[in-house]
Amino acid sequence: MQTNPTRLNKAVIPVAGLGTRFLPATKSTPKEMLPVVDKPAIQYVVEEAVSAGLLDVLMVTGRNKRPLEDHFDRNYELEDMLLRKGDTERLAQVCASTDLADVHYVRQGDPRGLGHAVLCAASHVGDEPFAVLLGDDLIDPRDPLLARMVEVQARYGGSVVALIEVPADRIHLYGCADVRPAGPDGLVRVVDLVEKPDPGTAPSGYAVIGRYVLAPEIFGVLQRTAPGRGGEIQLTDALRELARCGEVRGVVFEGRRYDTGDRAEYLRTTVRLACERTDLGEDFRSWLREFVESELRSPQSVGG
Ligand code: G1P
């Protein structure tokens, strides 16, 4: 067993994607800025990193991503206006994203896949383990997956992926892990990985979701990883090499995860989180009940 003396404190968030599934909304707005209730999706992800103790956040950005930088920066005019009005509640909301973490940016000039995005973080990260969070997956803060992955990495070294079990007809949408049992609490050894396996060829039903804790050795492997699925440099392919050397573990996650990269799931997430909000939930839930009842009475109607 290796132990890791360095406290892991860096998170890498690739945000260079074009967000084509949400066009036209994403024509000039980064998909990461789309609100889930009233907070941009990216802020939930940064909050998750921070609550796992990762205060140094590097966003791997691209063209049209300036609003992300603005969101995590000060907005003096707005702050001044709210201060003069004495609106301390909104002022606190505006400052929350600025004060959250130490956010850095690097541009992925030529988007050549997730593996390439992670490679762009190499000089910022250096020779330390680090986390990667993909913005399309939101993990409910009541189910602290990332903190658990950080713990596993600190205990065993190597790299750690997050896995969920998915039905056979959905595994081709994910990286898929071949695993062996490794211990209690959903910990497994990953012996092989395949990026988006062709239907009928998946080695298991375990899908890799968008949370990784990676050993710095991944950078050397990524440098020599050839383009794979979709002609892109795949993080899964680099991890496969480490998995075959016994250097990858998996944490099987059974908590709440919301896939905001898919339009229908995005809508479900917004509804679910709105219902749980202390300020909005009560009114929203009673409207929703009425809406569902009217839908059940006459499915064609559109509730108002
Ligand atoms: C990426 C990874 C894939 C992983 C997925 C999780 O795919 O390449 O292995 O299962 O994220 O969300 P993407 O969804 O970006 O195509």
mmCIF file of C-alpha atoms and ligand atoms in Angstrom:
data_model
loop_
_atom_site.group_PDB
_atom_site.id
_atom_site.type_symbol
_atom_site.label_atom_id
_atom_site.label_comp_id
_atom_site.label_asym_id
_atom_site.label_seq_id
_atom_site.Cartn_x
_atom_site.Cartn_y
_atom_site.Cartn_z
ATOM 1 C CA MET A 1 0.000 0.000 0.000
ATOM 2 C CA GLN A 2 1.288 3.439 -0.978
ATOM 3 C CA THR A 3 0.472 6.450 1.137
ATOM 4 C CA ASN A 4 0.197 9.909 -0.213
ATOM 5 C CA PRO A 5 1.806 12.578 1.931
ATOM 6 C CA THR A 6 0.515 15.509 -0.193
ATOM 7 C CA ARG A 7 -2.953 16.756 0.621
ATOM 8 C CA LEU A 8 -4.767 16.785 -2.688
ATOM 9 C CA ASN A 9 -5.973 20.335 -3.358
ATOM 10 C CA LYS A 10 -6.270 20.780 -7.145
ATOM 11 C CA ALA A 11 -9.355 20.292 -9.277
ATOM 12 C CA VAL A 12 -9.393 20.447 -13.065
ATOM 13 C CA ILE A 13 -12.685 21.212 -14.814
ATOM 14 C CA PRO A 14 -12.730 20.867 -18.615
ATOM 15 C CA VAL A 15 -15.171 23.449 -19.986
ATOM 16 C CA ALA A 16 -14.159 23.885 -23.619
ATOM 17 C CA GLY A 17 -17.097 21.872 -25.038
ATOM 18 C CA LEU A 18 -19.437 23.561 -27.514
ATOM 19 C CA GLY A 19 -22.695 22.502 -25.860
ATOM 20 C CA THR A 20 -24.402 21.688 -29.165
ATOM 21 C CA ARG A 21 -27.169 19.725 -27.411
ATOM 22 C CA PHE A 22 -28.453 23.008 -25.978
ATOM 23 C CA LEU A 23 -28.452 25.149 -29.103
ATOM 24 C CA PRO A 24 -29.629 27.825 -29.633
ATOM 25 C CA ALA A 25 -29.183 28.675 -25.908
ATOM 26 C CA THR A 26 -25.470 27.907 -26.174
ATOM 27 C CA LYS A 27 -24.796 29.904 -29.328
ATOM 28 C CA SER A 28 -23.123 32.658 -27.316
ATOM 29 C CA THR A 29 -23.505 31.410 -23.725
ATOM 30 C CA PRO A 30 -21.339 28.584 -22.382
ATOM 31 C CA LYS A 31 -23.449 25.551 -21.531
ATOM 32 C CA GLU A 32 -21.844 25.567 -18.075
ATOM 33 C CA MET A 33 -23.555 28.911 -17.407
ATOM 34 C CA LEU A 34 -27.081 27.555 -17.949
ATOM 35 C CA PRO A 35 -28.922 27.918 -14.645
ATOM 36 C CA VAL A 36 -30.093 24.981 -12.594
ATOM 37 C CA VAL A 37 -32.889 26.817 -10.751
ATOM 38 C CA ASP A 38 -30.995 30.121 -10.328
ATOM 39 C CA LYS A 39 -27.345 29.109 -10.124
ATOM 40 C CA PRO A 40 -25.137 28.301 -13.125
ATOM 41 C CA ALA A 41 -24.386 24.575 -13.402
ATOM 42 C CA ILE A 42 -20.646 25.260 -13.125
ATOM 43 C CA GLN A 43 -21.039 26.811 -9.678
ATOM 44 C CA TYR A 44 -22.468 23.556 -8.274
ATOM 45 C CA VAL A 45 -19.394 21.766 -9.637
ATOM 46 C CA VAL A 46 -16.929 24.247 -8.101
ATOM 47 C CA GLU A 47 -18.830 24.057 -4.799
ATOM 48 C CA GLU A 48 -18.468 20.279 -4.891
ATOM 49 C CA ALA A 49 -14.697 20.550 -5.422
ATOM 50 C CA VAL A 50 -14.415 23.018 -2.546
ATOM 51 C CA SER A 51 -16.427 20.862 -0.186
ATOM 52 C CA ALA A 52 -14.005 17.989 -0.898
ATOM 53 C CA GLY A 53 -11.175 20.339 0.166
ATOM 54 C CA LEU A 54 -9.994 21.277 -3.351
ATOM 55 C CA LEU A 55 -9.580 25.043 -3.288
ATOM 56 C CA ASP A 56 -7.352 25.365 -6.346
ATOM 57 C CA VAL A 57 -9.534 25.054 -9.426
ATOM 58 C CA LEU A 58 -8.241 25.085 -13.001
ATOM 59 C CA MET A 59 -10.769 25.491 -15.797
ATOM 60 C CA VAL A 60 -9.684 24.287 -19.214
ATOM 61 C CA THR A 61 -11.548 26.746 -21.406
ATOM 62 C CA GLY A 62 -11.962 27.621 -25.055
ATOM 63 C CA ARG A 63 -13.500 30.251 -27.278
ATOM 64 C CA ASN A 64 -16.754 31.923 -26.035
ATOM 65 C CA LYS A 65 -16.045 31.008 -22.413
ATOM 66 C CA ARG A 66 -15.452 34.517 -21.040
ATOM 67 C CA PRO A 67 -18.755 34.562 -19.072
ATOM 68 C CA LEU A 68 -17.329 31.747 -16.920
ATOM 69 C CA GLU A 69 -14.360 33.903 -15.970
ATOM 70 C CA ASP A 70 -16.661 36.838 -15.234
ATOM 71 C CA HIS A 71 -18.863 34.682 -13.030
ATOM 72 C CA PHE A 72 -15.978 33.773 -10.725
ATOM 73 C CA ASP A 73 -14.577 37.313 -10.729
ATOM 74 C CA ARG A 74 -15.692 40.442 -8.858
ATOM 75 C CA ASN A 75 -18.499 42.555 -10.314
ATOM 76 C CA TYR A 76 -17.812 45.900 -8.669
ATOM 77 C CA GLU A 77 -20.727 47.815 -10.216
ATOM 78 C CA LEU A 78 -23.272 45.235 -9.144
ATOM 79 C CA GLU A 79 -21.740 44.854 -5.692
ATOM 80 C CA ASP A 80 -21.701 48.625 -5.215
ATOM 81 C CA MET A 81 -25.321 48.982 -6.336
ATOM 82 C CA LEU A 82 -26.512 46.220 -3.962
ATOM 83 C CA LEU A 83 -24.450 47.662 -1.122
ATOM 84 C CA ARG A 84 -25.996 51.109 -1.613
ATOM 85 C CA LYS A 85 -29.470 49.560 -1.614
ATOM 86 C CA GLY A 86 -28.654 47.627 1.537
ATOM 87 C CA ASP A 87 -29.578 44.361 -0.217
ATOM 88 C CA THR A 88 -27.175 42.196 1.783
ATOM 89 C CA GLU A 89 -28.791 38.925 0.776
ATOM 90 C CA ARG A 90 -28.235 39.444 -2.954
ATOM 91 C CA LEU A 91 -24.824 40.942 -2.288
ATOM 92 C CA ALA A 92 -23.841 37.722 -0.522
ATOM 93 C CA GLN A 93 -25.106 35.691 -3.510
ATOM 94 C CA VAL A 94 -23.068 37.803 -5.933
ATOM 95 C CA CYS A 95 -19.895 37.497 -3.846
ATOM 96 C CA ALA A 96 -20.304 33.759 -3.148
ATOM 97 C CA SER A 97 -18.914 32.592 -6.494
ATOM 98 C CA THR A 98 -15.968 35.025 -6.277
ATOM 99 C CA ASP A 99 -14.932 33.961 -2.804
ATOM 100 C CA LEU A 100 -15.450 30.241 -3.365
ATOM 101 C CA ALA A 101 -12.092 29.070 -4.675
ATOM 102 C CA ASP A 102 -8.841 30.136 -6.268
ATOM 103 C CA VAL A 103 -9.886 29.782 -9.918
ATOM 104 C CA HIS A 104 -7.331 29.610 -12.764
ATOM 105 C CA TYR A 105 -7.789 29.266 -16.501
ATOM 106 C CA VAL A 106 -5.890 27.660 -19.332
ATOM 107 C CA ARG A 107 -7.053 27.603 -22.962
ATOM 108 C CA GLN A 108 -7.414 24.393 -24.905
ATOM 109 C CA GLY A 109 -6.734 26.027 -28.263
ATOM 110 C CA ASP A 110 -7.472 22.993 -30.354
ATOM 111 C CA PRO A 111 -10.166 20.811 -28.749
ATOM 112 C CA ARG A 112 -8.871 17.278 -29.276
ATOM 113 C CA GLY A 113 -10.838 15.393 -26.645
ATOM 114 C CA LEU A 114 -11.100 14.956 -22.878
ATOM 115 C CA GLY A 115 -7.646 13.388 -22.613
ATOM 116 C CA HIS A 116 -6.180 16.397 -24.395
ATOM 117 C CA ALA A 117 -8.074 18.791 -22.087
ATOM 118 C CA VAL A 118 -6.584 17.037 -19.050
ATOM 119 C CA LEU A 119 -3.127 17.211 -20.621
ATOM 120 C CA CYS A 120 -3.541 21.009 -20.879
ATOM 121 C CA ALA A 121 -3.564 21.030 -17.040
ATOM 122 C CA ALA A 122 -0.139 19.354 -16.733
ATOM 123 C CA SER A 123 2.009 22.378 -15.936
ATOM 124 C CA HIS A 124 -0.514 23.831 -13.474
ATOM 125 C CA VAL A 125 -0.937 20.518 -11.653
ATOM 126 C CA GLY A 126 2.721 19.454 -11.572
ATOM 127 C CA ASP A 127 3.734 16.228 -9.882
ATOM 128 C CA GLU A 128 0.724 15.764 -7.592
ATOM 129 C CA PRO A 129 -2.500 13.795 -7.671
ATOM 130 C CA PHE A 130 -5.482 15.920 -8.724
ATOM 131 C CA ALA A 131 -9.202 15.646 -9.366
ATOM 132 C CA VAL A 132 -11.076 16.059 -12.636
ATOM 133 C CA LEU A 133 -14.749 17.055 -12.556
ATOM 134 C CA LEU A 134 -16.897 17.024 -15.687
ATOM 135 C CA GLY A 135 -19.522 19.743 -15.674
ATOM 136 C CA ASP A 136 -22.353 17.682 -17.154
ATOM 137 C CA ASP A 137 -22.597 15.557 -14.018
ATOM 138 C CA LEU A 138 -23.910 17.132 -10.843
ATOM 139 C CA ILE A 139 -23.491 15.133 -7.649
ATOM 140 C CA ASP A 140 -25.863 15.848 -4.801
ATOM 141 C CA PRO A 141 -23.887 17.442 -1.935
ATOM 142 C CA ARG A 142 -25.625 15.061 0.493
ATOM 143 C CA ASP A 143 -23.746 12.177 -1.194
ATOM 144 C CA PRO A 144 -20.094 13.283 -1.035
ATOM 145 C CA LEU A 145 -18.544 11.111 -3.740
ATOM 146 C CA LEU A 146 -15.456 13.198 -4.436
ATOM 147 C CA ALA A 147 -14.382 13.346 -0.787
ATOM 148 C CA ARG A 148 -14.565 9.545 -0.703
ATOM 149 C CA MET A 149 -12.472 9.255 -3.887
ATOM 150 C CA VAL A 150 -9.853 11.601 -2.430
ATOM 151 C CA GLU A 151 -9.725 9.391 0.671
ATOM 152 C CA VAL A 152 -9.283 6.238 -1.433
ATOM 153 C CA GLN A 153 -6.473 7.867 -3.430
ATOM 154 C CA ALA A 154 -4.721 9.040 -0.252
ATOM 155 C CA ARG A 155 -4.933 5.515 1.161
ATOM 156 C CA TYR A 156 -3.934 3.413 -1.855
ATOM 157 C CA GLY A 157 -2.256 5.831 -4.284
ATOM 158 C CA GLY A 158 -2.805 5.375 -8.030
ATOM 159 C CA SER A 159 -5.908 6.752 -9.747
ATOM 160 C CA VAL A 160 -9.583 6.476 -8.842
ATOM 161 C CA VAL A 161 -12.654 6.538 -11.090
ATOM 162 C CA ALA A 162 -16.314 6.846 -10.116
ATOM 163 C CA LEU A 163 -18.638 4.114 -11.370
ATOM 164 C CA ILE A 164 -22.363 3.576 -11.581
ATOM 165 C CA GLU A 165 -24.211 0.498 -12.810
ATOM 166 C CA VAL A 166 -26.247 1.198 -15.935
ATOM 167 C CA PRO A 167 -28.572 -1.000 -18.019
ATOM 168 C CA ALA A 168 -26.951 -2.880 -20.938
ATOM 169 C CA ASP A 169 -28.636 -0.606 -23.502
ATOM 170 C CA ARG A 170 -26.969 2.519 -22.024
ATOM 171 C CA ILE A 171 -23.386 1.420 -21.459
ATOM 172 C CA HIS A 172 -22.313 2.467 -24.973
ATOM 173 C CA LEU A 173 -22.798 6.098 -23.859
ATOM 174 C CA TYR A 174 -19.982 5.861 -21.286
ATOM 175 C CA GLY A 175 -16.503 4.670 -20.588
ATOM 176 C CA CYS A 176 -16.942 1.121 -19.286
ATOM 177 C CA ALA A 177 -14.839 -0.550 -16.558
ATOM 178 C CA ASP A 178 -14.053 -4.221 -16.108
ATOM 179 C CA VAL A 179 -13.747 -4.642 -12.344
ATOM 180 C CA ARG A 180 -12.882 -7.082 -9.562
ATOM 181 C CA PRO A 181 -14.090 -6.789 -5.968
ATOM 182 C CA ALA A 182 -11.539 -5.031 -3.758
ATOM 183 C CA GLY A 183 -13.083 -4.358 -0.393
ATOM 184 C CA PRO A 184 -16.031 -2.927 1.465
ATOM 185 C CA ASP A 185 -17.985 0.243 0.705
ATOM 186 C CA GLY A 186 -18.206 -0.145 -3.056
ATOM 187 C CA LEU A 187 -14.464 -0.189 -3.693
ATOM 188 C CA VAL A 188 -13.332 -2.193 -6.741
ATOM 189 C CA ARG A 189 -10.134 -2.802 -8.679
ATOM 190 C CA VAL A 190 -10.375 -1.686 -12.291
ATOM 191 C CA VAL A 191 -8.599 -4.175 -14.562
ATOM 192 C CA ASP A 192 -9.609 -2.747 -17.937
ATOM 193 C CA LEU A 193 -11.477 0.197 -19.482
ATOM 194 C CA VAL A 194 -13.157 0.730 -22.836
ATOM 195 C CA GLU A 195 -14.409 4.091 -24.122
ATOM 196 C CA LYS A 196 -18.032 3.844 -25.319
ATOM 197 C CA PRO A 197 -18.006 0.142 -26.222
ATOM 198 C CA ASP A 198 -19.902 -0.984 -29.321
ATOM 199 C CA PRO A 199 -23.288 -2.521 -28.461
ATOM 200 C CA GLY A 200 -22.892 -6.065 -27.155
ATOM 201 C CA THR A 201 -19.147 -5.787 -26.440
ATOM 202 C CA ALA A 202 -19.106 -4.090 -23.003
ATOM 203 C CA PRO A 203 -17.068 -6.024 -20.416
ATOM 204 C CA SER A 204 -19.517 -5.027 -17.630
ATOM 205 C CA GLY A 205 -22.395 -2.743 -16.733
ATOM 206 C CA TYR A 206 -20.108 -0.354 -14.814
ATOM 207 C CA ALA A 207 -20.055 3.104 -16.383
ATOM 208 C CA VAL A 208 -17.441 5.747 -15.614
ATOM 209 C CA ILE A 209 -19.071 9.012 -14.555
ATOM 210 C CA GLY A 210 -17.530 12.472 -14.575
ATOM 211 C CA ARG A 211 -15.391 12.387 -11.414
ATOM 212 C CA TYR A 212 -11.778 11.244 -11.406
ATOM 213 C CA VAL A 213 -8.883 11.450 -8.975
ATOM 214 C CA LEU A 214 -5.750 10.975 -11.028
ATOM 215 C CA ALA A 215 -2.113 10.246 -10.304
ATOM 216 C CA PRO A 216 0.270 12.629 -12.117
ATOM 217 C CA GLU A 217 1.581 9.626 -14.124
ATOM 218 C CA ILE A 218 -1.507 10.120 -16.290
ATOM 219 C CA PHE A 219 0.207 13.055 -18.056
ATOM 220 C CA GLY A 220 3.070 10.949 -19.410
ATOM 221 C CA VAL A 221 0.600 8.343 -20.633
ATOM 222 C CA LEU A 222 -1.663 10.975 -22.238
ATOM 223 C CA GLN A 223 1.300 12.402 -24.127
ATOM 224 C CA ARG A 224 1.674 9.144 -26.009
ATOM 225 C CA THR A 225 -2.030 8.214 -26.226
ATOM 226 C CA ALA A 226 -3.158 8.081 -29.845
ATOM 227 C CA PRO A 227 -6.576 9.428 -30.850
ATOM 228 C CA GLY A 228 -9.251 6.836 -30.086
ATOM 229 C CA ARG A 229 -13.060 6.841 -30.213
ATOM 230 C CA GLY A 230 -14.335 9.754 -32.316
ATOM 231 C CA GLY A 231 -10.767 10.617 -33.397
ATOM 232 C CA GLU A 232 -10.202 12.224 -29.965
ATOM 233 C CA ILE A 233 -7.534 11.683 -27.317
ATOM 234 C CA GLN A 234 -9.533 9.806 -24.717
ATOM 235 C CA LEU A 235 -8.865 9.954 -20.981
ATOM 236 C CA THR A 236 -10.324 6.432 -20.770
ATOM 237 C CA ASP A 237 -7.605 5.080 -23.094
ATOM 238 C CA ALA A 238 -4.839 6.551 -20.937
ATOM 239 C CA LEU A 239 -6.472 5.196 -17.773
ATOM 240 C CA ARG A 240 -6.677 1.794 -19.444
ATOM 241 C CA GLU A 241 -2.888 1.621 -19.538
ATOM 242 C CA LEU A 242 -2.700 2.442 -15.811
ATOM 243 C CA ALA A 243 -5.520 -0.031 -15.043
ATOM 244 C CA ARG A 244 -3.635 -2.831 -16.742
ATOM 245 C CA CYS A 245 -0.717 -2.128 -14.377
ATOM 246 C CA GLY A 246 -3.067 -2.426 -11.374
ATOM 247 C CA GLU A 247 -2.995 1.339 -10.735
ATOM 248 C CA VAL A 248 -6.718 2.191 -10.954
ATOM 249 C CA ARG A 249 -9.461 1.709 -8.390
ATOM 250 C CA GLY A 250 -13.148 2.404 -8.717
ATOM 251 C CA VAL A 251 -15.678 3.737 -6.231
ATOM 252 C CA VAL A 252 -19.161 2.449 -7.020
ATOM 253 C CA PHE A 253 -21.536 5.359 -6.449
ATOM 254 C CA GLU A 254 -25.125 4.752 -5.450
ATOM 255 C CA GLY A 255 -26.028 8.314 -4.494
ATOM 256 C CA ARG A 256 -27.871 11.059 -6.339
ATOM 257 C CA ARG A 257 -26.379 12.173 -9.657
ATOM 258 C CA TYR A 258 -27.956 14.530 -12.156
ATOM 259 C CA ASP A 259 -26.896 14.546 -15.805
ATOM 260 C CA THR A 260 -27.359 18.141 -16.899
ATOM 261 C CA GLY A 261 -25.747 17.463 -20.299
ATOM 262 C CA ASP A 262 -29.004 15.937 -21.512
ATOM 263 C CA ARG A 263 -31.995 18.247 -22.047
ATOM 264 C CA ALA A 264 -34.652 16.037 -20.438
ATOM 265 C CA GLU A 265 -32.418 15.239 -17.449
ATOM 266 C CA TYR A 266 -31.547 18.928 -17.154
ATOM 267 C CA LEU A 267 -35.258 19.748 -16.857
ATOM 268 C CA ARG A 268 -35.796 16.967 -14.299
ATOM 269 C CA THR A 269 -32.841 18.226 -12.260
ATOM 270 C CA THR A 270 -34.199 21.777 -12.251
ATOM 271 C CA VAL A 271 -37.620 20.561 -11.081
ATOM 272 C CA ARG A 272 -36.152 18.282 -8.414
ATOM 273 C CA LEU A 273 -33.833 20.927 -6.979
ATOM 274 C CA ALA A 274 -36.524 23.621 -7.128
ATOM 275 C CA CYS A 275 -38.844 21.361 -5.083
ATOM 276 C CA GLU A 276 -36.177 21.051 -2.400
ATOM 277 C CA ARG A 277 -35.435 24.760 -2.075
ATOM 278 C CA THR A 278 -36.553 26.305 1.184
ATOM 279 C CA ASP A 279 -37.401 29.625 -0.484
ATOM 280 C CA LEU A 280 -39.220 28.278 -3.560
ATOM 281 C CA GLY A 281 -40.096 24.669 -2.829
ATOM 282 C CA GLU A 282 -43.426 24.975 -1.079
ATOM 283 C CA ASP A 283 -45.134 27.112 -3.756
ATOM 284 C CA PHE A 284 -43.455 25.271 -6.580
ATOM 285 C CA ARG A 285 -44.461 21.845 -5.282
ATOM 286 C CA SER A 286 -48.100 22.850 -4.913
ATOM 287 C CA TRP A 287 -48.112 24.256 -8.476
ATOM 288 C CA LEU A 288 -46.453 21.051 -9.678
ATOM 289 C CA ARG A 289 -49.073 18.869 -7.986
ATOM 290 C CA GLU A 290 -51.861 20.821 -9.683
ATOM 291 C CA PHE A 291 -50.057 20.675 -12.984
ATOM 292 C CA VAL A 292 -49.599 16.901 -12.791
ATOM 293 C CA GLU A 293 -53.214 16.404 -11.769
ATOM 294 C CA SER A 294 -54.419 18.454 -14.739
ATOM 295 C CA GLU A 295 -52.064 16.515 -17.017
ATOM 296 C CA LEU A 296 -53.543 13.253 -15.739
ATOM 297 C CA ARG A 297 -57.069 14.531 -16.380
ATOM 298 C CA SER A 298 -56.307 15.783 -19.882
ATOM 299 C CA PRO A 299 -52.787 14.942 -21.098
ATOM 300 C CA GLN A 300 -52.945 17.389 -24.033
ATOM 301 C CA SER A 301 -53.426 20.527 -21.907
ATOM 302 C CA VAL A 302 -50.570 22.854 -21.104
ATOM 303 C CA GLY A 303 -50.633 24.037 -17.487
ATOM 304 C CA GLY A 304 -50.354 27.761 -16.832
HETATM 305 C C1 G1P B 1 -16.824 11.401 -21.057
HETATM 306 C C2 G1P B 1 -15.849 10.226 -21.002
HETATM 307 C C3 G1P B 1 -16.591 8.918 -20.720
HETATM 308 C C4 G1P B 1 -17.418 9.072 -19.456
HETATM 309 C C5 G1P B 1 -18.345 10.297 -19.550
HETATM 310 C C6 G1P B 1 -19.013 10.544 -18.206
HETATM 311 O O1 G1P B 1 -17.636 11.223 -22.185
HETATM 312 O O2 G1P B 1 -15.130 10.150 -22.212
HETATM 313 O O3 G1P B 1 -15.676 7.871 -20.573
HETATM 314 O O4 G1P B 1 -18.175 7.896 -19.243
HETATM 315 O O5 G1P B 1 -17.612 11.474 -19.888
HETATM 316 O O6 G1P B 1 -19.943 11.583 -18.275
HETATM 317 P P1 G1P B 1 -18.578 12.397 -22.788
HETATM 318 O O7 G1P B 1 -19.875 12.302 -22.044
HETATM 319 O O8 G1P B 1 -17.861 13.679 -22.563
HETATM 320 O O9 G1P B 1 -18.739 12.045 -24.230
#
